[in-house]
Short mmCIF file of C-alpha atoms in Angstrom, two decimals:
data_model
loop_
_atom_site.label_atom_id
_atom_site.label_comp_id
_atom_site.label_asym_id
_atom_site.label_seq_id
_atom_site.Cartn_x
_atom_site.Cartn_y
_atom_site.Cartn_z
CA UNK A 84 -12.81 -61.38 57.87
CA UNK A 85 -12.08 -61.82 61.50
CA UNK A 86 -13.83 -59.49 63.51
CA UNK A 87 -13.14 -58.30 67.14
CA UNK A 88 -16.05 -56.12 68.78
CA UNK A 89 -14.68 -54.75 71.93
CA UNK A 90 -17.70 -53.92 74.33
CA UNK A 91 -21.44 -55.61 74.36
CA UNK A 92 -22.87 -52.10 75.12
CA UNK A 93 -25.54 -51.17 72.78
CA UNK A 94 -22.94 -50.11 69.59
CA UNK A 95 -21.45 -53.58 70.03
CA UNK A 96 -24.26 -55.77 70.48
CA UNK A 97 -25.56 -54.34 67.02
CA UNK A 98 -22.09 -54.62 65.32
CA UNK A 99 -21.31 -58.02 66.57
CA UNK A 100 -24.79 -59.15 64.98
CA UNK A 101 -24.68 -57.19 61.71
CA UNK A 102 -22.07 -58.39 60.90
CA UNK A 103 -22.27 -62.10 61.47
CA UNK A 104 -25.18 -61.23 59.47
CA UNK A 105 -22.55 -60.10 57.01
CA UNK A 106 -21.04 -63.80 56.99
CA UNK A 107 -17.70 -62.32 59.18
CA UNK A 108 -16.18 -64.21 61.87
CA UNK A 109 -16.78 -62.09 64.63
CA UNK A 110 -15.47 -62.72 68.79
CA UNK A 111 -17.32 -60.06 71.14
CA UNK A 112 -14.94 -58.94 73.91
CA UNK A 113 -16.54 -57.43 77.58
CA UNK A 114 -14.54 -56.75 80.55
CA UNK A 115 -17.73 -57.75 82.16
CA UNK A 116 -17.99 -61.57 82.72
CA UNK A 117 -21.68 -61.12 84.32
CA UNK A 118 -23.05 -59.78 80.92
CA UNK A 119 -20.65 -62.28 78.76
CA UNK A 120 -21.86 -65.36 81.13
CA UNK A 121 -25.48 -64.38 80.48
CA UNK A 122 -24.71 -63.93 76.44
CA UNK A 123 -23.41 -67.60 76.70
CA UNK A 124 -25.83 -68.88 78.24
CA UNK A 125 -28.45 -67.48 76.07
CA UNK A 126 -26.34 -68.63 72.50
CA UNK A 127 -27.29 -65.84 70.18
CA UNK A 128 -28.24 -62.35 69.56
CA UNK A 129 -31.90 -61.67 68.35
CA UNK A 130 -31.59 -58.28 65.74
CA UNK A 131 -34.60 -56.30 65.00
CA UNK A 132 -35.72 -53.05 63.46
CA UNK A 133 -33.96 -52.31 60.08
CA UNK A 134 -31.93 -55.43 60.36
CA UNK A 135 -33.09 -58.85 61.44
CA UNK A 136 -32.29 -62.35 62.30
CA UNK A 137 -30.66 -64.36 64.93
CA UNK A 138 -26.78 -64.85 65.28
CA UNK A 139 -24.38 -66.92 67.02
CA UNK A 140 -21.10 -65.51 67.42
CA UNK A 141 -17.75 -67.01 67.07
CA UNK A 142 -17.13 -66.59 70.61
CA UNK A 143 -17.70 -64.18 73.74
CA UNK A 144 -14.91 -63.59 75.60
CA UNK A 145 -13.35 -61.66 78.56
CA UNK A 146 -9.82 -61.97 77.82
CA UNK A 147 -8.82 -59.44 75.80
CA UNK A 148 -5.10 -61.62 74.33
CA UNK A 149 -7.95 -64.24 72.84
CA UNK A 150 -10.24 -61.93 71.61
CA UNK A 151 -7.57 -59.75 69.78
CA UNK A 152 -5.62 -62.62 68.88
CA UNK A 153 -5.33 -63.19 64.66
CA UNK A 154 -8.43 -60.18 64.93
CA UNK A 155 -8.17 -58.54 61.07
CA UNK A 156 -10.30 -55.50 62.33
CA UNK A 157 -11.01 -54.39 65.98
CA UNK A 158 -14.42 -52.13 66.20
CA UNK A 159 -13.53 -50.52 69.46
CA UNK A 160 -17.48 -49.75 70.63
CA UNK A 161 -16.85 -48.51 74.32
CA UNK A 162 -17.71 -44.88 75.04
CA UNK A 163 -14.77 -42.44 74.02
CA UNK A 164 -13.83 -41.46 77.53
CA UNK A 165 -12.21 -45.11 77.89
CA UNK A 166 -9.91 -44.93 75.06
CA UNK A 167 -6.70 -44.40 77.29
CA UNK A 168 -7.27 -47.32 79.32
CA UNK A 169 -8.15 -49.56 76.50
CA UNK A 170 -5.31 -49.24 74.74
CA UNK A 171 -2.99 -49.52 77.50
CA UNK A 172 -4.88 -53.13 78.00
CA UNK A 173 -4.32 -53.94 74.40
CA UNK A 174 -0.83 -52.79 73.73
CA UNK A 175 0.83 -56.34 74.88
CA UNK A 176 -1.28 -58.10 72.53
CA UNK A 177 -1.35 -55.86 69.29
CA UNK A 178 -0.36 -58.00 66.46
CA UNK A 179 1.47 -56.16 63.42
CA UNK A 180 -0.69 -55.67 60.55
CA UNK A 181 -3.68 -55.24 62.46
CA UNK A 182 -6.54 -52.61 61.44
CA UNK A 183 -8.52 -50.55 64.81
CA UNK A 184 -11.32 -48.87 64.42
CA UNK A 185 -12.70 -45.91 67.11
CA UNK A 186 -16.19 -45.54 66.54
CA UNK A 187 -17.23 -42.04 67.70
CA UNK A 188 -14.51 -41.50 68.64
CA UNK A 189 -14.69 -38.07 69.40
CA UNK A 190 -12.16 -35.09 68.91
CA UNK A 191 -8.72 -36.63 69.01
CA UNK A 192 -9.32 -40.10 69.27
CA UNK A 193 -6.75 -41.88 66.66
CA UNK A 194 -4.19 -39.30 68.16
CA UNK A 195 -4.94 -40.02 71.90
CA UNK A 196 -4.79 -44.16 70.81
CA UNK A 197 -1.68 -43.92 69.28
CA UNK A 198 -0.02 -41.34 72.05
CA UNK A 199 -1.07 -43.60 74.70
CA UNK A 200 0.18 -46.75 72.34
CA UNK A 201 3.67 -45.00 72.34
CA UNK A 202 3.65 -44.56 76.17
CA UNK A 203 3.29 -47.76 77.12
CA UNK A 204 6.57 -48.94 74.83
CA UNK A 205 4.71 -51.04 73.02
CA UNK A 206 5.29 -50.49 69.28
CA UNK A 207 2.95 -52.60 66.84
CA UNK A 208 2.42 -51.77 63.38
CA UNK A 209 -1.09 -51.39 63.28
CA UNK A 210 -3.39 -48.66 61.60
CA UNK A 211 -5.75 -46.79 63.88
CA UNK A 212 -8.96 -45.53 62.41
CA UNK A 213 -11.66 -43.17 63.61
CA UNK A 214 -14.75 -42.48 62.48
CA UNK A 215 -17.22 -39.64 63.17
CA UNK A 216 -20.12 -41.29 64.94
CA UNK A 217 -21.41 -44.66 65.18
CA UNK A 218 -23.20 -45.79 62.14
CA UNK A 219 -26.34 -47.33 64.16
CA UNK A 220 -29.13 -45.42 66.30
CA UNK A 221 -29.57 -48.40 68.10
CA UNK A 222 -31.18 -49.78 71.58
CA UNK A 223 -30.74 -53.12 73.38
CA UNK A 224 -33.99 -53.80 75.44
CA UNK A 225 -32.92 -57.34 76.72
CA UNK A 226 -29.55 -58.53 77.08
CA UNK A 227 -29.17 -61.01 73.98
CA UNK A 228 -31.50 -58.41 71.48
CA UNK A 229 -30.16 -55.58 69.63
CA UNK A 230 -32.69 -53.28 67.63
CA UNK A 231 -31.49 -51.08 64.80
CA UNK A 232 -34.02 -48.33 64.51
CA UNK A 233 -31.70 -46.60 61.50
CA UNK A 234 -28.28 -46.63 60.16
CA UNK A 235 -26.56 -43.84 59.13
CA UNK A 236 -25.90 -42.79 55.78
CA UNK A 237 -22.97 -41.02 55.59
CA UNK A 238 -19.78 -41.77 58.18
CA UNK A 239 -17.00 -39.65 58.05
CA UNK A 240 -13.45 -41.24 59.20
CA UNK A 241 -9.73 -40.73 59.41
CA UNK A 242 -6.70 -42.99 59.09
CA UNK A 243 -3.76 -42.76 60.75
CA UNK A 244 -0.81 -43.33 59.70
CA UNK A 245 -2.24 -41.33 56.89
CA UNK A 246 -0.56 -43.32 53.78
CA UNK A 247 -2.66 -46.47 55.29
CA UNK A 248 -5.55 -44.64 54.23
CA UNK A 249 -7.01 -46.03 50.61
CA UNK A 250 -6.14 -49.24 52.26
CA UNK A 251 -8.08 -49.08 55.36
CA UNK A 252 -10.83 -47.50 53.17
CA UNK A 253 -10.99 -50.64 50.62
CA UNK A 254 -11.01 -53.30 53.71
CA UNK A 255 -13.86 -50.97 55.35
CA UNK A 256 -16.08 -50.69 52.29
CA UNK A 257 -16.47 -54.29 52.57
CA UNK A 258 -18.26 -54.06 56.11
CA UNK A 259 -19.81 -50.15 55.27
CA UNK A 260 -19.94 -48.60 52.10
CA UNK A 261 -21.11 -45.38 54.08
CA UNK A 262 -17.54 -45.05 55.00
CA UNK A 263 -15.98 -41.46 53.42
CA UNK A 264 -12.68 -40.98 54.28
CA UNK A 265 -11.18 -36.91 55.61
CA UNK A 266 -7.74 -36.95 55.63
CA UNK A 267 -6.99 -35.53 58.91
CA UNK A 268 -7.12 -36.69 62.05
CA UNK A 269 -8.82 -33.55 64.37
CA UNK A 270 -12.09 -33.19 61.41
CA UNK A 271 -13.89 -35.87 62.83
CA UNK A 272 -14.23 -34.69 66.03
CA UNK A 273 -14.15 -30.68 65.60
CA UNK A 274 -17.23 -31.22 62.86
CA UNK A 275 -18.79 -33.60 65.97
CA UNK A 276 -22.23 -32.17 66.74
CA UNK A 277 -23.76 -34.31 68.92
CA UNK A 278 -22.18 -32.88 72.39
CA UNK A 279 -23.97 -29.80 71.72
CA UNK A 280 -27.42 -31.32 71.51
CA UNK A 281 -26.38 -33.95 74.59
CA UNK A 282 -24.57 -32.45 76.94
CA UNK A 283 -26.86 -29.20 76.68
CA UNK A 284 -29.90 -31.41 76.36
CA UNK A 285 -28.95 -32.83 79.87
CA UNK A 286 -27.63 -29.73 81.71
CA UNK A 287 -30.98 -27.54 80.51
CA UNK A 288 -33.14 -30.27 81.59
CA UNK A 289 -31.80 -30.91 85.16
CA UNK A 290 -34.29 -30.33 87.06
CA UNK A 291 -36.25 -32.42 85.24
CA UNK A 292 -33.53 -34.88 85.31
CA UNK A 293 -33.24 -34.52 89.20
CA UNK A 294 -36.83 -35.84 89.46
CA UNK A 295 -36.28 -38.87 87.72
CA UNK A 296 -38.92 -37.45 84.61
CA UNK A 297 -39.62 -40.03 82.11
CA UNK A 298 -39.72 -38.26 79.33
CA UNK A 299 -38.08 -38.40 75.32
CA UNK A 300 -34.51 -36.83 75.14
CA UNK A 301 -34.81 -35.38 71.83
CA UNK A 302 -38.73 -34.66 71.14
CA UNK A 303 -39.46 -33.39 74.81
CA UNK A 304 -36.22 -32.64 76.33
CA UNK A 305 -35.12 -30.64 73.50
CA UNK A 306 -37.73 -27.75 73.01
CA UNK A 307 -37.56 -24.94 70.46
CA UNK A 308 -35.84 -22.49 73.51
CA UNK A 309 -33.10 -25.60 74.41
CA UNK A 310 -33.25 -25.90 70.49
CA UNK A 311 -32.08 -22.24 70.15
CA UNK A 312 -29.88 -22.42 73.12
CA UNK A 313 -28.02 -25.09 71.28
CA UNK A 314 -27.24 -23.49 68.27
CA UNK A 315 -25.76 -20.86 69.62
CA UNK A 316 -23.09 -23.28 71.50
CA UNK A 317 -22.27 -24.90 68.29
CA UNK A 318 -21.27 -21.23 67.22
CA UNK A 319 -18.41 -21.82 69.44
CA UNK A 320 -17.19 -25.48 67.66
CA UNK A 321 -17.42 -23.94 64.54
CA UNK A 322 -15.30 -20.66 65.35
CA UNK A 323 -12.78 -23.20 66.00
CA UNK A 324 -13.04 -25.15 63.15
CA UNK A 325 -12.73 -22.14 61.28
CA UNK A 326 -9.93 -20.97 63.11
CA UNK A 327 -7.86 -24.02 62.14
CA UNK A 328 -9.18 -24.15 58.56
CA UNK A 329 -11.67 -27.02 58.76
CA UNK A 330 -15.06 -26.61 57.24
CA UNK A 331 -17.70 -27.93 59.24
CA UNK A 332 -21.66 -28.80 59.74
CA UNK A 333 -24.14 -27.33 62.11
CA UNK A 334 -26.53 -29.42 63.68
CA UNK A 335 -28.98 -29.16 61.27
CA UNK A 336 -26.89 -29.63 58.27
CA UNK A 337 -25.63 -32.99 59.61
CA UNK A 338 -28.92 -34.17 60.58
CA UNK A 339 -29.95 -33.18 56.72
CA UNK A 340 -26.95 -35.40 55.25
CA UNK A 341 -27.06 -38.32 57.35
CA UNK A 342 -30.92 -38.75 57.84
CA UNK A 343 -32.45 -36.91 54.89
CA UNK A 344 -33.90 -34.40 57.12
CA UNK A 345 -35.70 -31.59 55.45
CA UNK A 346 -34.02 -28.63 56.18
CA UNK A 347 -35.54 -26.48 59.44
CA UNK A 348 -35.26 -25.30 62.75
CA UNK A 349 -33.48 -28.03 65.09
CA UNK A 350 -36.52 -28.60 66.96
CA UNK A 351 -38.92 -29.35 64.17
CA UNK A 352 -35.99 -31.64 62.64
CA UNK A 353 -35.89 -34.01 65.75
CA UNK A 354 -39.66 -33.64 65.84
CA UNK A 355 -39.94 -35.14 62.30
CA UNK A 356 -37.29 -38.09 62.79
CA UNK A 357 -38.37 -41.44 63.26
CA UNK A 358 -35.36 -42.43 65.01
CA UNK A 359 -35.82 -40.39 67.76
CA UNK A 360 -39.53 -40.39 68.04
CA UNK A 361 -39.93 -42.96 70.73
CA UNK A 362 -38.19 -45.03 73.50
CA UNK A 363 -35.27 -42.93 73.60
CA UNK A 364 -36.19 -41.77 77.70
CA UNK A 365 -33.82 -38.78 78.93
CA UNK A 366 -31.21 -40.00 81.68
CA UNK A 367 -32.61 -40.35 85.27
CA UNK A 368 -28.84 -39.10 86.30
CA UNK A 369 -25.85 -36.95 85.53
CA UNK A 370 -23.70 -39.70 85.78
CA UNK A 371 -24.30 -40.52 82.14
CA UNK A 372 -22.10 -40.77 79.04
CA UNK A 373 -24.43 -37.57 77.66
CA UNK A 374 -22.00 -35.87 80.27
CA UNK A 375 -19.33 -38.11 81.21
CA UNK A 376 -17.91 -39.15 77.34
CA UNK A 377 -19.31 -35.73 75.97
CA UNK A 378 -17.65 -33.33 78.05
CA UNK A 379 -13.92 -34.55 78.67
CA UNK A 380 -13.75 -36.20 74.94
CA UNK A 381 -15.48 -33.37 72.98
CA UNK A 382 -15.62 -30.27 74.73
CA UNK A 383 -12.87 -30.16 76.76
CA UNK A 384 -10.10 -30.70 73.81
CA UNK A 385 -12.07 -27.74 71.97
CA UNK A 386 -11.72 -25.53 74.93
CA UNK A 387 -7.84 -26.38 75.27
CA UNK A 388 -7.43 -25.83 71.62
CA UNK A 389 -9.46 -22.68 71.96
CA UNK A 390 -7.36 -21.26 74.36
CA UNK A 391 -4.19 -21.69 72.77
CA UNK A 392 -5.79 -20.23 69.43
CA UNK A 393 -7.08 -17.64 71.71
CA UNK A 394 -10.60 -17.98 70.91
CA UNK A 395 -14.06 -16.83 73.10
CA UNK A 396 -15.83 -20.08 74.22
CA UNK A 397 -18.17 -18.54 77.08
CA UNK A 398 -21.20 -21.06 76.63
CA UNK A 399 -18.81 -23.75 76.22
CA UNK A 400 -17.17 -22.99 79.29
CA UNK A 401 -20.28 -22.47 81.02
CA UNK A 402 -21.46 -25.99 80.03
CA UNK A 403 -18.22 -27.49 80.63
CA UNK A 404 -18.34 -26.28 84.44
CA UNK A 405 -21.69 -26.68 85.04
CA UNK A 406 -21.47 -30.72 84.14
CA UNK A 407 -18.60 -30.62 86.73
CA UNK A 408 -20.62 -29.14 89.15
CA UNK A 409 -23.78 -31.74 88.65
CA UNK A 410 -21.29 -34.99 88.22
CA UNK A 411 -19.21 -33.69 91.20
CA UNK A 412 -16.09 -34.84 88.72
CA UNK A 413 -13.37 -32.90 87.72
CA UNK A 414 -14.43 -33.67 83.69
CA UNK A 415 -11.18 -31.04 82.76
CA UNK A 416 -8.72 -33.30 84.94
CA UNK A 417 -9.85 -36.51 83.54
CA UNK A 418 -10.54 -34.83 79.66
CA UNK A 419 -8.28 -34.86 76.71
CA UNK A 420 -5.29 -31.88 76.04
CA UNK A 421 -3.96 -30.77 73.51
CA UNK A 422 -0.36 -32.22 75.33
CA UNK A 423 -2.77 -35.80 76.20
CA UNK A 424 -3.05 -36.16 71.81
CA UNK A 425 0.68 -36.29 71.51
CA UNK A 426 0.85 -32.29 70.05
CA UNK A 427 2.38 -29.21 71.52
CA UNK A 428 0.72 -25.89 71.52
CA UNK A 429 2.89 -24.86 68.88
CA UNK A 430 1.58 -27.68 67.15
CA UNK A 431 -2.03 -26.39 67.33
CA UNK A 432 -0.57 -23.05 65.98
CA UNK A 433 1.39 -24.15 63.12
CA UNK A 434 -1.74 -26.21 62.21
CA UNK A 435 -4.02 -23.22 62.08
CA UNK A 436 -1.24 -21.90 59.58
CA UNK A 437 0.06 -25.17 57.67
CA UNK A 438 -2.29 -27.95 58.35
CA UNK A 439 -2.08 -31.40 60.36
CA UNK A 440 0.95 -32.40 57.93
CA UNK A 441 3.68 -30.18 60.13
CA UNK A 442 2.44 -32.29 63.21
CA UNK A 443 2.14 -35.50 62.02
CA UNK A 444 5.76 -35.36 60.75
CA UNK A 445 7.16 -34.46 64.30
CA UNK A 446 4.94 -37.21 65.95
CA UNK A 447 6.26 -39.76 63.45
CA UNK A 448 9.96 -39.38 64.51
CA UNK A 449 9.44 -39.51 68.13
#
């Protein structure tokens, strides 16, 4: 297949190489020429960890018409607080028939692609996918190596239009069998758990933070008290899971089902996974996509949906403001609605009552 990667972060250094490993064709798109010019000139990627060899891509590019150009599957890899601008950059260049995939792409993400598609006037027929999280736990430590320290087991994802689904699911089996399709577009990201454990994580370590600590995010940063703390925020997700009929994970369970985790408390769990056990330093700022993806991409549609559902979300809220106040960014300006998706409050309640169906129909005859 014809693969398009779009951003060399971390997530798409590790895609792009896995799967040229895989024998796909794959072009890695960047908007930023520096990094691209230095992939060039070093030729390849170097994978290590759970997956290893050395790859040369098909080509690196910074112009987004080439690199989406005859593309079978785009892997959209950039964090999920860019997903309005992206596709108002890809729109022109679209190509019916084409397959896009959001990877973590938090709560809302298929709906906030397509609604922003539909603004622009652009109208390809092309199936938007997102999935749950990103299947690797992965680091880059040079510019031209990508280390896979774990993939994930189980990925949850959602297809949209939803009568694409089977078909998206058959073409995506080929690249992960760990794909399991939901079918409806707001499970993904209201089961989400890791903006608890990051966002928290960050904002009940800042002083720590402030001082530029080094220390491990998820066996130092996250103690048994932050461990507790977190828990109890989740509470809040899941009331509005429940709320709109959508069964959900806690932290724990999810960590259980996608890494084999023996069942405990949260600390002890990240205590006990490889993964996490070294090299993964905290943030040495709150400018950080632990806040700035988490908050407006995650939290900040639960809150909106919470409100209109009239549901308690105290610690939420507190969390919510408090990453405002260390970012200095208005993360509720700049996060996504409940209007931003493409739905209407009434929407939100005739979901809790009916399901996604009710809204999906009005969307589709706009």
């Amino acid at each position: 297949m014809n693969i398009t990667v779009i951003g060399a972060g971390q997530g798409g250094l590790a895609t792009a190489g896995h799967l040229t490993l895989k024998g796909h064709k794959v072009t890695l798109w960047n908007r930023s020429l520096e990094k691209l010019q230095a992939l060039k000139k070093i030729g390849s990627i170097t994978m290590g960890g759970v997956i290893n060899g050395t790859v040369q891509l098909s080509a690196i590019t910074s112009n987004l018409e080439e690199a989406i150009k005859g593309a079978d599957i785009i892997s959209i890899m950039i964090t999920a607080d860019g997903y309005e601008s992206i596709a108002i950059k890809m729109a022109p260049y679209l190509e019916d028939g084409q397959k896009v995939l959001l990877n973590s792409a938090g709560l809302g993400g298929a709906l906030l692609f397509q609604a922003t598609l539909r603004g622009t006037g652009y109208c390809p027929k092309i199936t938007v996918a997102e999935a749950d999280n990103c299947i690797y736990v992965c680091r880059s430590p040079e510019i031209s190596k990508s280390l896979i320290k774990s993939i994930k087991k189980i990925i949850c994802f959602s297809v949209l239009p939803l009568d694409q689904a089977q078909g998206f699911l058959d073409v995506i089996h080929n690249l992960y069998p760990q794909f399991q399709l939901v079918d409806d577009p707001l499970v993904n990201g209201i089961r989400h758990v890791n903006a608890a454990v990051h966002t928290a994580g960050v904002i009940l370590n800042a002083e720590r933070i402030k001082r530029k600590e080094n220390f491990n995010f998820y066996t130092e940063g996250i103690t048994p008290a932050i461990g507790s703390y977190i828990e109890m925020l989740e509470k809040e997700r899941i009331a509005v899971a429940e709320k709109l009929g959508i069964s959900t994970q806690t932290t724990r369970q999810w960590l259980h089902s996608v890494y084999n985790l023996p069942m405990d408390e949260l600390y002890k769990m990240l205590q006990n996974h490889n993964a996490y056990s070294e090299d993964i330093l905290a943030p040495k700022t709150f400018q950080h996509r632990f806040i700035l993806e988490e908050v407006p991409a995650k939290m900040v549609p639960q809150l909106d949906i919470a409100r209109i559902l009239d549901i308690p979300q105290p610690l939420t809220t507190k969390i919510a403001n408090k990453a405002c106040e260390l970012t200095g960014i208005d993360l509720f300006a700049s996060g996504r609605t409940v209007e931003k998706l493409g739905l209407t409050e009434e929407d939100i309640c005739r979901y809790a009552e009916q399901g996604i169906a009710p809204c999906l129909e009005r969307i589709s005859v706009q």
